[in-house]
Short mmCIF file of C-alpha atoms in Angstrom, two decimals:
data_model
loop_
_atom_site.label_atom_id
_atom_site.label_comp_id
_atom_site.label_asym_id
_atom_site.label_seq_id
_atom_site.Cartn_x
_atom_site.Cartn_y
_atom_site.Cartn_z
CA MET A 1 -0.65 -23.76 26.71
CA SER A 2 0.36 -21.28 24.10
CA ASP A 3 -2.52 -18.88 24.33
CA PRO A 4 -3.19 -17.07 27.64
CA LEU A 5 -6.54 -15.92 26.28
CA THR A 6 -7.89 -19.45 26.59
CA GLU A 7 -8.29 -18.64 30.30
CA LYS A 8 -10.85 -16.04 29.32
CA THR A 9 -14.30 -16.64 27.90
CA PRO A 10 -14.97 -14.96 24.58
CA ILE A 11 -18.27 -13.16 24.16
CA ARG A 12 -18.26 -14.07 20.47
CA ALA A 13 -16.35 -16.75 18.56
CA ARG A 14 -16.29 -17.89 14.95
CA HIS A 15 -14.53 -20.75 13.21
CA ILE A 16 -13.62 -19.89 9.61
CA ARG A 17 -12.78 -22.45 6.96
CA PRO A 18 -10.72 -21.59 3.85
CA GLY A 19 -12.77 -19.54 1.41
CA GLN A 20 -15.24 -18.45 4.09
CA GLY A 21 -15.64 -15.01 5.61
CA GLN A 22 -17.16 -13.89 8.89
CA ALA A 23 -18.27 -10.48 10.13
CA VAL A 24 -18.21 -9.70 13.83
CA GLU A 25 -19.08 -6.59 15.82
CA VAL A 26 -16.51 -5.29 18.28
CA LYS A 27 -17.23 -2.43 20.69
CA THR A 28 -14.72 0.17 21.81
CA GLY A 29 -12.27 -1.38 24.27
CA GLN A 30 -13.10 -4.96 23.39
CA LEU A 31 -10.41 -7.29 22.09
CA LEU A 32 -10.48 -9.17 18.80
CA GLN A 33 -8.27 -12.22 18.46
CA ILE A 34 -7.44 -13.68 15.04
CA GLN A 35 -5.76 -17.07 15.23
CA THR A 36 -4.38 -19.59 12.75
CA LEU A 37 -5.40 -22.99 14.14
CA GLN A 38 -3.14 -25.26 12.13
CA GLY A 39 -0.56 -22.58 11.21
CA LYS A 40 0.56 -20.82 7.99
CA GLN A 41 -2.95 -19.52 7.26
CA VAL A 42 -3.51 -15.95 6.07
CA ALA A 43 -6.44 -13.93 7.45
CA ASP A 44 -7.66 -11.11 5.20
CA PHE A 45 -9.00 -8.38 7.48
CA VAL A 46 -11.18 -5.32 6.82
CA ALA A 47 -13.15 -3.13 9.23
CA PHE A 48 -15.84 -0.47 9.12
CA LEU A 49 -17.28 1.98 11.62
CA GLN A 50 -20.59 0.79 13.09
CA GLY A 51 -23.38 3.09 11.96
CA ASP A 52 -21.26 4.83 9.30
CA THR A 53 -19.58 2.35 7.01
CA GLU A 54 -18.17 5.14 4.84
CA GLU A 55 -15.40 5.17 7.46
CA PHE A 56 -13.21 2.09 7.19
CA LEU A 57 -9.76 0.78 8.04
CA SER A 58 -7.27 2.26 5.57
CA THR A 59 -3.93 0.58 4.94
CA SER A 60 -2.52 3.68 3.21
CA VAL A 61 -3.35 5.97 6.15
CA THR A 62 -2.02 3.30 8.54
CA ARG A 63 1.26 3.11 6.60
CA ALA A 64 1.54 6.91 6.41
CA SER A 65 0.61 7.62 10.04
CA ASN A 66 3.04 5.01 11.34
CA ALA A 67 5.66 5.68 8.64
CA ASN A 68 5.94 1.91 8.32
CA ILE A 69 4.64 -0.80 6.00
CA VAL A 70 4.66 -3.67 8.50
CA PRO A 71 1.81 -4.08 11.01
CA GLN A 72 3.45 -4.74 14.36
CA ARG A 73 2.76 -4.79 18.08
CA GLY A 74 1.97 -1.37 19.52
CA MET A 75 0.94 0.06 16.16
CA THR A 76 -2.32 1.95 15.78
CA LEU A 77 -4.47 1.11 12.76
CA PHE A 78 -6.20 4.13 11.22
CA SER A 79 -9.33 4.79 9.19
CA ASN A 80 -9.68 6.61 5.89
CA ARG A 81 -10.59 9.66 8.03
CA ARG A 82 -7.25 9.26 9.85
CA GLN A 83 -8.97 8.21 13.08
CA ALA A 84 -7.54 5.49 15.35
CA MET A 85 -9.57 2.26 14.91
CA PHE A 86 -7.46 -0.48 16.54
CA GLU A 87 -4.29 -1.00 18.50
CA ILE A 88 -2.24 -4.17 18.00
CA VAL A 89 -1.81 -5.36 21.60
CA GLU A 90 -0.37 -8.82 21.01
CA ASP A 91 1.28 -10.51 18.05
CA THR A 92 2.96 -13.88 18.32
CA VAL A 93 4.41 -13.77 14.78
CA GLY A 94 5.68 -10.32 13.78
CA ARG A 95 5.25 -10.79 10.05
CA HIS A 96 2.12 -9.61 8.27
CA ASP A 97 1.23 -7.78 5.06
CA MET A 98 -0.62 -4.60 4.24
CA LEU A 99 0.39 -4.28 0.58
CA TYR A 100 -1.66 -6.95 -1.21
CA ALA A 101 -5.25 -6.76 -2.40
CA CYS A 102 -7.66 -9.59 -1.59
CA CYS A 103 -7.59 -12.51 -3.98
CA ASP A 104 -10.62 -12.26 -6.26
CA PRO A 105 -12.27 -14.03 -9.22
CA VAL A 106 -10.04 -12.31 -11.82
CA ARG A 107 -6.91 -13.36 -9.94
CA TYR A 108 -7.92 -17.01 -10.16
CA GLU A 109 -8.93 -16.71 -13.83
CA THR A 110 -5.38 -15.46 -14.47
CA LEU A 111 -4.06 -18.49 -12.59
CA GLY A 112 -6.18 -20.82 -14.75
CA ALA A 113 -8.67 -21.59 -11.98
CA PRO A 114 -11.91 -19.76 -12.80
CA GLY A 115 -14.61 -20.04 -10.14
CA HIS A 116 -12.09 -20.63 -7.35
CA ALA A 117 -13.19 -19.55 -3.85
CA ASN A 118 -11.69 -16.14 -3.03
CA CYS A 119 -11.37 -13.67 -0.17
CA ARG A 120 -13.06 -10.75 -1.83
CA GLU A 121 -16.35 -12.52 -2.49
CA ALA A 122 -16.19 -14.20 0.93
CA LEU A 123 -15.78 -10.83 2.67
CA ALA A 124 -18.50 -9.19 0.55
CA GLU A 125 -20.89 -12.01 1.40
CA SER A 126 -20.15 -11.80 5.12
CA LEU A 127 -20.63 -8.02 5.11
CA ALA A 128 -23.67 -7.88 2.81
CA SER A 129 -26.11 -7.46 5.71
CA TYR A 130 -24.29 -4.21 6.58
CA GLY A 131 -24.79 -2.88 3.05
CA ILE A 132 -21.14 -3.36 2.07
CA GLY A 133 -20.77 -4.74 -1.44
CA TYR A 134 -17.97 -6.21 -3.52
CA ASP A 135 -16.68 -2.86 -4.83
CA ARG A 136 -16.41 -1.43 -1.33
CA ILE A 137 -14.15 -4.10 0.15
CA PRO A 138 -11.07 -2.01 1.00
CA SER A 139 -7.43 -3.00 0.75
CA PRO A 140 -7.06 -5.49 3.61
CA ILE A 141 -4.51 -6.18 6.26
CA ASN A 142 -3.37 -9.72 5.56
CA TRP A 143 -2.49 -11.18 8.96
CA PHE A 144 0.24 -13.84 8.81
CA MET A 145 0.95 -13.16 5.10
CA ASN A 146 4.69 -13.17 4.47
CA VAL A 147 5.73 -10.83 1.66
CA ALA A 148 9.38 -10.03 1.06
CA ILE A 149 10.26 -6.73 -0.60
CA LEU A 150 13.32 -6.98 -2.82
CA ALA A 151 15.76 -4.22 -3.72
CA ARG A 152 13.86 -2.80 -6.71
CA GLY A 153 10.46 -3.02 -5.09
CA GLU A 154 9.64 -6.52 -6.30
CA LEU A 155 7.24 -8.39 -4.03
CA GLU A 156 7.69 -12.08 -3.32
CA ILE A 157 5.04 -14.14 -1.54
CA ARG A 158 6.57 -16.65 0.87
CA GLU A 159 5.19 -19.28 3.19
CA PRO A 160 3.88 -17.68 6.41
CA LEU A 161 6.06 -17.78 9.52
CA ALA A 162 2.94 -18.33 11.64
CA GLU A 163 2.73 -21.70 13.38
CA LYS A 164 -0.15 -23.58 14.99
CA ASP A 165 -2.22 -21.34 17.31
CA ASP A 166 -0.27 -18.16 16.51
CA TYR A 167 -2.46 -15.08 16.77
CA VAL A 168 -2.79 -11.33 16.77
CA LEU A 169 -4.89 -9.47 19.32
CA LEU A 170 -6.41 -6.09 18.50
CA ARG A 171 -8.07 -3.62 20.85
CA ALA A 172 -10.93 -1.75 19.19
CA LEU A 173 -10.69 2.02 19.62
CA LYS A 174 -14.10 2.57 17.94
CA ASP A 175 -17.27 0.50 17.64
CA VAL A 176 -16.53 -1.48 14.51
CA ILE A 177 -17.67 -4.26 12.22
CA ALA A 178 -14.71 -6.47 11.38
CA GLY A 179 -14.64 -8.82 8.39
CA VAL A 180 -12.19 -11.73 8.33
CA SER A 181 -11.70 -14.36 5.62
CA ALA A 182 -9.51 -17.45 5.60
CA CYS A 183 -7.60 -17.13 2.33
CA PRO A 184 -8.25 -20.16 0.06
CA GLN A 185 -5.20 -19.54 -2.12
CA ASP A 186 -3.65 -22.97 -2.79
CA LEU A 187 -1.83 -22.23 -6.08
CA VAL A 188 1.00 -20.08 -4.66
CA PRO A 189 2.76 -20.24 -1.24
CA THR A 190 0.46 -17.65 0.44
CA ASN A 191 -0.91 -20.24 2.88
CA GLY A 192 1.97 -22.68 2.72
CA SER A 193 0.14 -24.20 -0.30
CA ASN A 194 -2.37 -25.74 2.14
CA PRO A 195 -5.20 -23.44 3.32
CA THR A 196 -6.48 -24.26 6.81
CA ASP A 197 -8.81 -22.81 9.46
CA LEU A 198 -8.92 -19.62 11.48
CA ALA A 199 -10.63 -18.76 14.72
CA ILE A 200 -11.75 -15.26 15.66
CA ARG A 201 -12.89 -14.38 19.17
CA VAL A 202 -14.10 -11.20 20.84
CA TYR A 203 -13.27 -10.60 24.52
CA ARG A 204 -14.67 -8.04 26.93
CA ASP A 205 -12.77 -4.93 27.88
CA GLU A 206 -11.03 -6.20 31.02
CA PRO A 207 -7.43 -6.69 32.10
CA LEU A 208 -5.50 -9.13 29.96
CA PRO A 209 -3.78 -12.16 31.46
CA PRO A 210 -0.02 -11.73 31.81
CA THR A 211 1.83 -11.48 28.53
CA PRO A 212 3.43 -14.80 27.65
CA MET A 213 7.15 -15.00 28.18
CA MET A 214 9.13 -14.49 25.03
CA GLU A 215 11.52 -17.18 23.98
CA PRO A 216 14.97 -15.89 23.11
CA ALA A 217 15.16 -14.44 19.62
CA PRO A 218 18.23 -13.87 17.48
CA ALA A 219 20.50 -10.95 18.13
CA PRO A 220 21.53 -8.69 15.27
CA ALA A 221 24.65 -9.99 13.60
CA GLU A 222 27.21 -8.18 11.52
CA ASP A 223 27.27 -11.04 9.07
CA PRO A 224 23.82 -12.54 8.50
CA ALA A 225 25.35 -15.78 7.32
CA THR A 226 26.76 -16.36 10.79
CA ALA A 227 23.72 -15.16 12.79
CA GLN A 228 22.65 -17.56 15.50
CA ILE A 229 18.91 -18.26 15.45
CA THR A 230 19.08 -19.17 19.12
CA ALA A 231 21.18 -16.23 20.28
CA PRO A 232 19.47 -14.38 23.17
CA LYS A 233 17.88 -10.98 22.59
CA PRO A 234 15.95 -9.09 25.28
CA THR A 235 12.90 -7.87 23.38
CA PRO A 236 11.08 -9.14 20.30
CA ARG A 237 11.29 -7.01 17.21
CA PRO A 238 9.70 -7.21 13.80
CA ALA A 239 11.19 -9.41 11.14
CA ILE A 240 13.78 -7.93 8.83
CA LEU A 241 12.04 -7.43 5.53
CA GLN A 242 14.75 -7.45 2.98
CA SER A 243 17.22 -10.08 3.79
CA THR A 244 17.43 -13.06 1.54
CA ALA A 245 19.49 -14.78 4.22
CA GLU A 246 16.76 -16.60 6.11
CA ALA A 247 18.96 -16.64 9.19
CA THR A 248 18.32 -12.93 9.66
CA VAL A 249 14.53 -13.30 9.68
CA THR A 250 13.55 -13.06 13.32
CA ARG A 251 10.34 -14.48 14.64
CA ILE A 252 8.73 -13.37 17.85
CA GLY A 253 8.77 -16.35 20.17
CA ARG A 254 6.02 -17.51 22.47
CA VAL A 255 5.65 -19.98 25.31
CA ASP A 256 4.62 -23.40 24.15
CA SER A 257 4.39 -26.10 26.78
CA GLY A 258 3.34 -28.75 24.31
CA GLU A 259 -0.30 -28.70 25.38
CA THR A 260 -2.86 -28.10 22.72
CA THR A 261 -5.73 -25.67 23.09
CA MET B 1 13.43 21.11 -25.60
CA SER B 2 12.99 18.52 -22.94
CA ASP B 3 9.49 17.36 -23.72
CA PRO B 4 8.75 15.88 -27.15
CA LEU B 5 5.03 16.19 -26.44
CA THR B 6 5.30 19.94 -26.83
CA GLU B 7 5.25 19.23 -30.59
CA LYS B 8 1.72 17.92 -30.15
CA THR B 9 -1.36 19.93 -29.29
CA PRO B 10 -3.19 18.75 -26.21
CA ILE B 11 -6.96 18.46 -26.43
CA ARG B 12 -7.21 19.41 -22.75
CA ALA B 13 -4.72 21.14 -20.45
CA ARG B 14 -4.82 22.29 -16.83
CA HIS B 15 -2.38 24.26 -14.74
CA ILE B 16 -2.51 23.24 -11.06
CA ARG B 17 -1.16 25.33 -8.21
CA PRO B 18 -0.18 23.81 -4.84
CA GLY B 19 -3.27 22.87 -2.86
CA GLN B 20 -5.47 22.80 -5.95
CA GLY B 21 -6.99 19.77 -7.65
CA GLN B 22 -8.25 19.24 -11.18
CA ALA B 23 -10.42 16.55 -12.71
CA VAL B 24 -10.05 15.67 -16.37
CA GLU B 25 -11.78 13.11 -18.58
CA VAL B 26 -9.57 10.79 -20.63
CA LYS B 27 -10.97 8.39 -23.21
CA THR B 28 -9.60 4.94 -24.00
CA GLY B 29 -6.36 5.25 -25.94
CA GLN B 30 -5.79 8.91 -25.09
CA LEU B 31 -2.65 9.98 -23.27
CA LEU B 32 -2.50 11.84 -19.97
CA GLN B 33 0.68 13.73 -19.15
CA ILE B 34 1.43 14.86 -15.58
CA GLN B 35 4.35 17.25 -15.37
CA THR B 36 6.19 19.09 -12.59
CA LEU B 37 6.90 22.54 -14.02
CA GLN B 38 9.52 23.78 -11.58
CA GLY B 39 10.58 20.32 -10.32
CA LYS B 40 10.32 18.40 -7.02
CA GLN B 41 6.52 18.65 -6.95
CA VAL B 42 4.36 15.67 -5.99
CA ALA B 43 1.14 14.97 -7.92
CA ASP B 44 -1.49 12.98 -6.03
CA PHE B 45 -3.41 10.95 -8.59
CA VAL B 46 -6.72 9.07 -8.43
CA ALA B 47 -8.97 7.78 -11.21
CA PHE B 48 -12.49 6.45 -11.68
CA LEU B 49 -14.36 4.72 -14.47
CA GLN B 50 -16.59 7.08 -16.43
CA GLY B 51 -20.23 6.14 -15.89
CA ASP B 52 -19.50 3.80 -12.96
CA THR B 53 -17.36 5.48 -10.33
CA GLU B 54 -17.59 2.42 -8.05
CA GLU B 55 -14.69 1.18 -10.16
CA PHE B 56 -11.50 3.11 -9.42
CA LEU B 57 -7.73 2.88 -9.62
CA SER B 58 -6.52 0.60 -6.82
CA THR B 59 -2.95 0.79 -5.56
CA SER B 60 -3.24 -2.54 -3.73
CA VAL B 61 -4.42 -4.40 -6.85
CA THR B 62 -1.74 -2.60 -8.89
CA ARG B 63 0.97 -3.70 -6.40
CA ALA B 64 -0.37 -7.26 -6.31
CA SER B 65 -0.88 -7.67 -10.06
CA ASN B 66 2.59 -6.33 -10.85
CA ALA B 67 4.23 -7.90 -7.76
CA ASN B 68 5.97 -4.57 -7.26
CA ILE B 69 5.49 -1.49 -5.10
CA VAL B 70 7.09 1.03 -7.47
CA PRO B 71 5.13 2.48 -10.39
CA GLN B 72 7.44 2.30 -13.40
CA ARG B 73 7.47 2.49 -17.19
CA GLY B 74 5.63 -0.37 -18.85
CA MET B 75 3.54 -1.13 -15.77
CA THR B 76 -0.22 -1.51 -16.01
CA LEU B 77 -2.33 0.26 -13.37
CA PHE B 78 -5.35 -1.75 -12.27
CA SER B 79 -8.78 -1.00 -10.81
CA ASN B 80 -10.41 -2.41 -7.69
CA ARG B 81 -12.10 -4.90 -10.07
CA ARG B 82 -8.61 -5.95 -11.30
CA GLN B 83 -9.20 -4.41 -14.72
CA ALA B 84 -6.42 -2.59 -16.60
CA MET B 85 -7.00 1.20 -16.40
CA PHE B 86 -3.71 2.77 -17.55
CA GLU B 87 -0.33 1.87 -18.92
CA ILE B 88 2.71 3.95 -17.97
CA VAL B 89 4.19 4.72 -21.40
CA GLU B 90 6.80 7.31 -20.43
CA ASP B 91 8.47 8.29 -17.19
CA THR B 92 11.41 10.67 -17.04
CA VAL B 93 12.05 10.11 -13.32
CA GLY B 94 11.61 6.49 -12.24
CA ARG B 95 10.80 7.23 -8.61
CA HIS B 96 7.19 7.50 -7.43
CA ASP B 97 5.11 6.33 -4.49
CA MET B 98 2.01 4.21 -4.11
CA LEU B 99 2.16 3.62 -0.35
CA TYR B 100 1.12 6.96 1.16
CA ALA B 101 -2.39 8.29 1.71
CA CYS B 102 -3.25 11.84 0.60
CA CYS B 103 -2.40 14.56 3.08
CA ASP B 104 -5.60 15.65 4.79
CA PRO B 105 -6.88 18.06 7.50
CA VAL B 106 -6.02 15.67 10.37
CA ARG B 107 -2.46 15.28 9.10
CA TYR B 108 -1.91 19.03 9.27
CA GLU B 109 -3.57 19.30 12.70
CA THR B 110 -1.00 16.75 13.89
CA LEU B 111 1.75 18.90 12.39
CA GLY B 112 0.42 21.97 14.22
CA ALA B 113 -1.01 23.58 11.09
CA PRO B 114 -4.82 23.26 11.29
CA GLY B 115 -6.66 24.51 8.24
CA HIS B 116 -3.69 23.91 5.92
CA ALA B 117 -4.53 23.25 2.26
CA ASN B 118 -4.43 19.51 1.57
CA CYS B 119 -4.67 17.01 -1.29
CA ARG B 120 -7.66 15.10 -0.05
CA GLU B 121 -10.00 18.07 0.13
CA ALA B 122 -8.59 19.42 -3.16
CA LEU B 123 -9.30 16.11 -4.93
CA ALA B 124 -12.77 15.81 -3.36
CA GLU B 125 -13.63 19.33 -4.50
CA SER B 126 -12.40 18.68 -8.05
CA LEU B 127 -14.40 15.43 -8.25
CA ALA B 128 -17.58 16.64 -6.51
CA SER B 129 -19.43 17.14 -9.79
CA TYR B 130 -18.98 13.39 -10.46
CA GLY B 131 -20.58 12.53 -7.12
CA ILE B 132 -17.27 11.49 -5.53
CA GLY B 133 -16.98 12.74 -1.96
CA TYR B 134 -14.21 13.01 0.63
CA ASP B 135 -14.65 9.47 2.01
CA ARG B 136 -14.40 7.94 -1.45
CA ILE B 137 -11.03 9.40 -2.42
CA PRO B 138 -8.97 6.20 -2.81
CA SER B 139 -5.34 5.64 -1.89
CA PRO B 140 -3.51 7.65 -4.56
CA ILE B 141 -0.48 7.14 -6.72
CA ASN B 142 1.86 9.94 -5.71
CA TRP B 143 3.81 10.79 -8.85
CA PHE B 144 7.33 12.10 -8.15
CA MET B 145 7.05 11.34 -4.39
CA ASN B 146 10.32 9.84 -3.14
CA VAL B 147 9.81 7.40 -0.27
CA ALA B 148 12.65 5.21 0.92
CA ILE B 149 11.82 1.89 2.58
CA LEU B 150 14.29 0.95 5.29
CA ALA B 151 15.19 -2.54 6.49
CA ARG B 152 12.40 -2.94 9.04
CA GLY B 153 9.70 -1.41 6.87
CA GLU B 154 10.19 2.17 8.08
CA LEU B 155 9.20 4.77 5.50
CA GLU B 156 11.22 7.92 5.02
CA ILE B 157 9.99 10.81 2.89
CA ARG B 158 12.80 12.38 0.87
CA GLU B 159 13.03 15.26 -1.56
CA PRO B 160 11.75 14.22 -5.01
CA LEU B 161 14.27 13.30 -7.70
CA ALA B 162 12.06 15.00 -10.31
CA GLU B 163 13.53 18.08 -11.94
CA LYS B 164 11.99 20.91 -13.93
CA ASP B 165 9.62 19.62 -16.66
CA ASP B 166 9.93 15.97 -15.66
CA TYR B 167 6.76 14.03 -16.40
CA VAL B 168 4.93 10.76 -16.59
CA LEU B 169 2.73 9.82 -19.53
CA LEU B 170 -0.16 7.38 -19.11
CA ARG B 171 -2.27 5.73 -21.77
CA ALA B 172 -5.87 5.25 -20.69
CA LEU B 173 -7.12 1.69 -21.22
CA LYS B 174 -10.67 2.65 -20.19
CA ASP B 175 -12.72 5.84 -20.34
CA VAL B 176 -11.78 7.45 -17.04
CA ILE B 177 -12.07 10.54 -14.88
CA ALA B 178 -8.65 11.39 -13.47
CA GLY B 179 -8.14 13.62 -10.43
CA VAL B 180 -4.76 15.28 -9.84
CA SER B 181 -3.70 17.57 -7.00
CA ALA B 182 -0.47 19.50 -6.50
CA CYS B 183 0.54 18.55 -2.97
CA PRO B 184 0.80 21.66 -0.75
CA GLN B 185 2.93 19.92 1.92
CA ASP B 186 5.59 22.46 2.96
CA LEU B 187 6.37 21.15 6.47
CA VAL B 188 8.26 17.99 5.49
CA PRO B 189 10.50 17.28 2.42
CA THR B 190 7.66 15.80 0.27
CA ASN B 191 7.91 18.63 -2.28
CA GLY B 192 11.46 19.70 -1.53
CA SER B 193 9.91 21.93 1.18
CA ASN B 194 8.70 24.28 -1.58
CA PRO B 195 5.45 23.29 -3.31
CA THR B 196 5.22 24.44 -6.94
CA ASP B 197 2.99 23.96 -9.98
CA LEU B 198 1.92 21.03 -12.10
CA ALA B 199 0.58 20.81 -15.63
CA ILE B 200 -1.69 18.05 -16.87
CA ARG B 201 -2.48 17.57 -20.56
CA VAL B 202 -4.57 15.11 -22.52
CA TYR B 203 -3.45 14.08 -26.01
CA ARG B 204 -5.35 12.23 -28.72
CA ASP B 205 -4.74 8.59 -29.44
CA GLU B 206 -2.13 8.94 -32.19
CA PRO B 207 1.48 7.93 -32.67
CA LEU B 208 3.84 9.43 -30.13
CA PRO B 209 6.85 11.47 -31.20
CA PRO B 210 10.13 9.56 -30.93
CA THR B 211 11.15 8.67 -27.41
CA PRO B 212 13.76 11.14 -26.18
CA MET B 213 17.32 9.88 -26.08
CA MET B 214 18.39 8.82 -22.64
CA GLU B 215 21.35 10.55 -21.13
CA PRO B 216 23.92 8.19 -19.63
CA ALA B 217 22.89 6.94 -16.18
CA PRO B 218 25.15 5.48 -13.51
CA ALA B 219 26.37 1.93 -13.77
CA PRO B 220 25.99 -0.43 -10.84
CA ALA B 221 29.05 -0.19 -8.59
CA GLU B 222 30.44 -2.72 -6.17
CA ASP B 223 31.13 0.03 -3.71
CA PRO B 224 28.35 2.64 -3.66
CA ALA B 225 30.71 5.21 -2.21
CA THR B 226 32.79 5.13 -5.38
CA ALA B 227 29.91 4.93 -7.88
CA GLN B 228 30.18 7.46 -10.70
CA ILE B 229 26.95 9.34 -11.26
CA THR B 230 27.99 10.01 -14.87
CA ALA B 231 29.14 6.49 -15.74
CA PRO B 232 27.39 5.19 -18.89
CA LYS B 233 24.64 2.58 -18.66
CA PRO B 234 22.75 1.28 -21.68
CA THR B 235 19.16 1.25 -20.42
CA PRO B 236 17.35 3.20 -17.72
CA ARG B 237 16.10 1.25 -14.77
CA PRO B 238 14.12 2.15 -11.69
CA ALA B 239 15.84 3.64 -8.71
CA ILE B 240 17.16 1.33 -6.04
CA LEU B 241 14.78 1.66 -3.14
CA GLN B 242 16.80 0.73 -0.17
CA SER B 243 20.18 2.24 -0.45
CA THR B 244 21.09 4.96 1.95
CA ALA B 245 24.08 5.80 -0.23
CA GLU B 246 22.64 8.45 -2.52
CA ALA B 247 25.23 7.57 -5.14
CA THR B 248 23.42 4.31 -5.80
CA VAL B 249 20.11 6.01 -6.53
CA THR B 250 19.83 6.01 -10.29
CA ARG B 251 17.68 8.47 -12.13
CA ILE B 252 16.33 7.94 -15.61
CA GLY B 253 17.93 10.60 -17.77
CA ARG B 254 16.30 12.66 -20.49
CA VAL B 255 17.41 14.97 -23.26
CA ASP B 256 17.70 18.59 -22.17
CA SER B 257 18.97 21.07 -24.71
CA GLY B 258 18.63 23.97 -22.33
CA GLU B 259 15.51 25.36 -23.96
CA THR B 260 12.49 25.93 -21.78
CA THR B 261 9.01 24.90 -22.73
#
């Protein structure tokens, strides 16, 4: 099976349909898994400190403290007070976004679809019992969202690289409230033009099962046009952001025996 | 003189020294000028709606709504409610940042300089009378900050391209409170390793003086190594983000007769 965590029993689990949001509490040391069940589904993600929601996950501090704009395995995610909130301990995709705001009612009005379900209202609703309203939904991390940055800073939303059962796994470094929404955007390629379901699960702080073996990933090539997608490479690395030659976009492999979870 | 606005009389003006912040009210239609007086000085910039400070300038909505990560002339700056707050009407540099968080006390502790002056506390102090505290300082636009984005998303802070008296000019599209700090960072190249002063000025809503003539800017070159910095080019355009060949970094020119303002 593709997901070694299925051997463990989550202490909390939520199924999230497109346009829905869920809030879940995660204690220091516990693991939060965010999984796309059918593939190509973006998960908008925000987080707040339990007991003091004025402290929250900050994408700008996370970019600055890591000197990088791409969330990737091993990275620490920081709060607006520049405190470590999460570590990314597993990531079966390697391509996520922390540049885009949540979709919201005004976005869909602009697209000619007033009243469309949207991540911002879904997150606000899921976090309302913690006193967190619409205006206080921070800039999210958009797990599985595939945004290319072009030479003059233009952003281009592309279909996610995430396939069925792909996931990220975060270790909480504080006691937090996490909010996750399954993006209902079906008018642009954000979710492969077909929003589907997410699962989120919280696991106890205990040793992880062995890391899945990585399937060979492409080696760097002098000429992207001739890069071999199947060429062996010892360790996974994040996708190249800028190339328009799709052959140079690497994807972190994972074991897949064909069984479904 | 380099700045045609010097022919106009500002209705409000502030001089800001490194490590200081200033708040200024700007009404709909009025113009806000932010100027580096000696050059190479970053201005951290935040803004809030007058009378409802839960609405504020959002870099993530601005990136998403413009599908671009570089603030540039003609761009609209949006709030967290996806409402237009400012238009960039002039920009004599063409290279700014909206990825980095403000420098803050923890940042300087990490750099071995605890207690260093910092933008976040300076902005919070300048905005305290509006009820805006440290935790509510949003991700800023960093005018004149020069951040290169490398192929795998790495961020590299470089010396600003802004020279003496360079400026941006914003038209307010709402009644706003703007906060501006002169970044005191002297441990990395953010401010050319030598923080200096800023001026901010507010002008009435009235016709602007003629746009200054543009000095010739470099033409695109097949081989960056042979690009001519002085080659003519009809219209200014934003700097290329990714090139490591400095010759390909264009800079929007401006008239400079040698007089000082």
